[in-house]
Coordinates of C-alpha atoms in Angstrom, one line a residue:
X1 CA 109.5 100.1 49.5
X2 CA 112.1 102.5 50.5
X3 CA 110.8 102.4 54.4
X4 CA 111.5 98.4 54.6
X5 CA 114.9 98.6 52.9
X6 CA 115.5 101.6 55.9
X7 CA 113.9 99.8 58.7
X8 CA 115.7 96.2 57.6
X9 CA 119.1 98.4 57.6
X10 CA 118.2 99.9 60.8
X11 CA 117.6 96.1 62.5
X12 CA 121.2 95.2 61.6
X13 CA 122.5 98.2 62.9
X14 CA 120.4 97.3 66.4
X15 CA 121.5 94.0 66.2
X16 CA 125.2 94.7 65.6
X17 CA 125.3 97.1 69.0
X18 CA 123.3 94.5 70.6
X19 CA 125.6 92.1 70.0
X20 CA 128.6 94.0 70.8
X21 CA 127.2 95.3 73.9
X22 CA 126.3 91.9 75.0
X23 CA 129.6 90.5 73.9
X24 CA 131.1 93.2 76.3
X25 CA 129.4 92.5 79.0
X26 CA 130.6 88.6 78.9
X27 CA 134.2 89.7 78.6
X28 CA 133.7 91.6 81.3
X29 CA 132.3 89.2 83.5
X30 CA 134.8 86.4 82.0
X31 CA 137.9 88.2 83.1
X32 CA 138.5 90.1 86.4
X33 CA 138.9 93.3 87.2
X34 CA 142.2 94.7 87.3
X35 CA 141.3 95.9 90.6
X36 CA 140.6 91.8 91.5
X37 CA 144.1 91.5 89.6
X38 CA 145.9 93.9 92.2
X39 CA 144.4 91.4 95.0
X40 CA 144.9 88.4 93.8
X41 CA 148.8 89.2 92.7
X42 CA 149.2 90.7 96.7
X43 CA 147.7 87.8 98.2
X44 CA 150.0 85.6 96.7
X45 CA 152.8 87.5 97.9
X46 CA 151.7 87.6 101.1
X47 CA 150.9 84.0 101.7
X48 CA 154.4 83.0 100.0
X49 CA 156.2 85.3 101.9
X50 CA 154.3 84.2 105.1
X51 CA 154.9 80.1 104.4
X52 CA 158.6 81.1 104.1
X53 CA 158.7 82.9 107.6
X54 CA 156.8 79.6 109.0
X55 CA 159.7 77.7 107.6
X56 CA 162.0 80.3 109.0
X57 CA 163.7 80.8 105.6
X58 CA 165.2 83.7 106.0
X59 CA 167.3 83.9 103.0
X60 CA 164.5 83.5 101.0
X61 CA 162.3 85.8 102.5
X62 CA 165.3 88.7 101.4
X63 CA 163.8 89.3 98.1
X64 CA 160.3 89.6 99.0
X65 CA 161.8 92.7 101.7
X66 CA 161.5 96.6 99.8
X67 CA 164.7 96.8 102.0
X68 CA 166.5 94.3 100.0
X69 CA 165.8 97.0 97.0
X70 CA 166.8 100.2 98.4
X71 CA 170.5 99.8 99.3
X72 CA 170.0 101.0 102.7
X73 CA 170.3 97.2 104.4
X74 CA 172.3 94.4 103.7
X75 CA 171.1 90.7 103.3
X76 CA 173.4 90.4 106.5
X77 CA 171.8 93.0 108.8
X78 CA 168.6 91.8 107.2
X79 CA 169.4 87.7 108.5
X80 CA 171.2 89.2 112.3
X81 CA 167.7 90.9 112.9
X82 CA 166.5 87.6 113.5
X83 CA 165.5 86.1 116.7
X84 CA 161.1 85.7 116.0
X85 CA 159.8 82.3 114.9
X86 CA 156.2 82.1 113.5
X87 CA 154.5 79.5 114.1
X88 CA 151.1 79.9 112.6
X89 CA 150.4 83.3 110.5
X90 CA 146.8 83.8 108.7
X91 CA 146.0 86.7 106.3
X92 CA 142.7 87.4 107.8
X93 CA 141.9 90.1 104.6
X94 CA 143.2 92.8 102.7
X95 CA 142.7 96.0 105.0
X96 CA 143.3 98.3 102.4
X97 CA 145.3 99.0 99.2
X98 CA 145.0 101.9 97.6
X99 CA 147.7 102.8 94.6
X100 CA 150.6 101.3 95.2
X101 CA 150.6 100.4 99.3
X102 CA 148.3 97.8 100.8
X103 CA 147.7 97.1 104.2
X104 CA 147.4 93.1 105.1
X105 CA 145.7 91.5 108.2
X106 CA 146.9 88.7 110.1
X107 CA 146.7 86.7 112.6
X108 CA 150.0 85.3 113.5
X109 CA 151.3 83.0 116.9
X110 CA 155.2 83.5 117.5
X111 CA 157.9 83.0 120.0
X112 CA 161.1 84.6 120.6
X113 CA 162.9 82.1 122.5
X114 CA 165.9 84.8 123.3
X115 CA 163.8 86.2 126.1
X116 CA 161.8 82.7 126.6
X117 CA 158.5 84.5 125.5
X118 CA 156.5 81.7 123.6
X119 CA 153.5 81.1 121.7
X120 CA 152.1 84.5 121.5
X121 CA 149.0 85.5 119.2
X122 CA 148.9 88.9 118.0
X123 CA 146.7 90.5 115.2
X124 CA 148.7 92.3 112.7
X125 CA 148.4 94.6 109.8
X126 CA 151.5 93.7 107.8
X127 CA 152.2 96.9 105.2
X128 CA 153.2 96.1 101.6
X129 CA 154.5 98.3 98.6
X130 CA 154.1 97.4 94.8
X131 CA 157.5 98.4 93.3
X132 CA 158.1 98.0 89.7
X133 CA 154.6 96.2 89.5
X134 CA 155.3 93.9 91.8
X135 CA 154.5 93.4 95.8
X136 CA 157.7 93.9 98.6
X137 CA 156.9 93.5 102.4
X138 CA 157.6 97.0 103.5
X139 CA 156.7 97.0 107.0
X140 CA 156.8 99.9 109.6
X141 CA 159.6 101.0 112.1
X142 CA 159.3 99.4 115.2
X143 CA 159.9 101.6 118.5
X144 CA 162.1 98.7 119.4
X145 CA 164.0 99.0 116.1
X146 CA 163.3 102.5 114.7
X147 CA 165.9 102.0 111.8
X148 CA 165.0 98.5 110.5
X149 CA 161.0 97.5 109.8
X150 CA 159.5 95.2 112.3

């Protein structure tokens, strides 16, 4: 008699770390990954930054900038810097991201109508820093504007 009352206590132990283990693995497959967290939270930045530079809204896009953050540009150097207009821009993928910087590809079609060049498509891999826990354009100098990102 003493085996059943073992092997019946033993069964309830099995089936409680069955069920826990199984109830684990449907949490885990019921909420994502905070790795798929990290991408989902950047791609929205990018794309709501990027419909903002389509609409050429300038003023908006300032927040989204890690310049804006860092004290070492003003919203009115950031708005004179001007002078590109997107006219199509399409995150191709997340290059990379890796901590707290993330690379972005794009395909983007702009003009610059100071020096008449128009409707140019160039592939780019737009840089982004998470700040505080959230996403801010950070691009790369430019060789044509070494101080300010491009």
């Amino acid at each position: 008699m003493q085996m059943n009352h073992f092997s019946a206590h033993r069964r309830r132990i099995l089936a409680a770390l069955a069920f826990s283990a199984a109830a684990g693995l449907l949490s885990a497959c019921a909420t994502p990954s905070s790795g798929d967290a990290d991408r989902a939270a950047l791609l929205a930045r990018v794309n709501e930054y990027w419909q903002l530079a389509l609409k050429n809204e300038r003023v908006k896009m300032w927040p989204f900038e890690a310049a804006s953050l860092d004290g070492q540009m003003t919203i009115e150097t950031y708005l004179k810097r001007g002078g590109i207009t997107y006219e199509s821009a399409e995150v191709s993928g997340i290059h990379s991201l890796e901590g707290d910087t993330a690379e972005v590809d794009l395909q983007v079609r702009y003009s610059i109508p100071l020096i008449r060049l128009k409707n140019q498509d160039s592939a780019v891999r737009d840089v982004w820093r998470r700040i505080d826990g959230i996403w801010y354009h950070a691009p790369r100098p430019s060789a044509a504007f070494p101080d300010h990102g491009t």
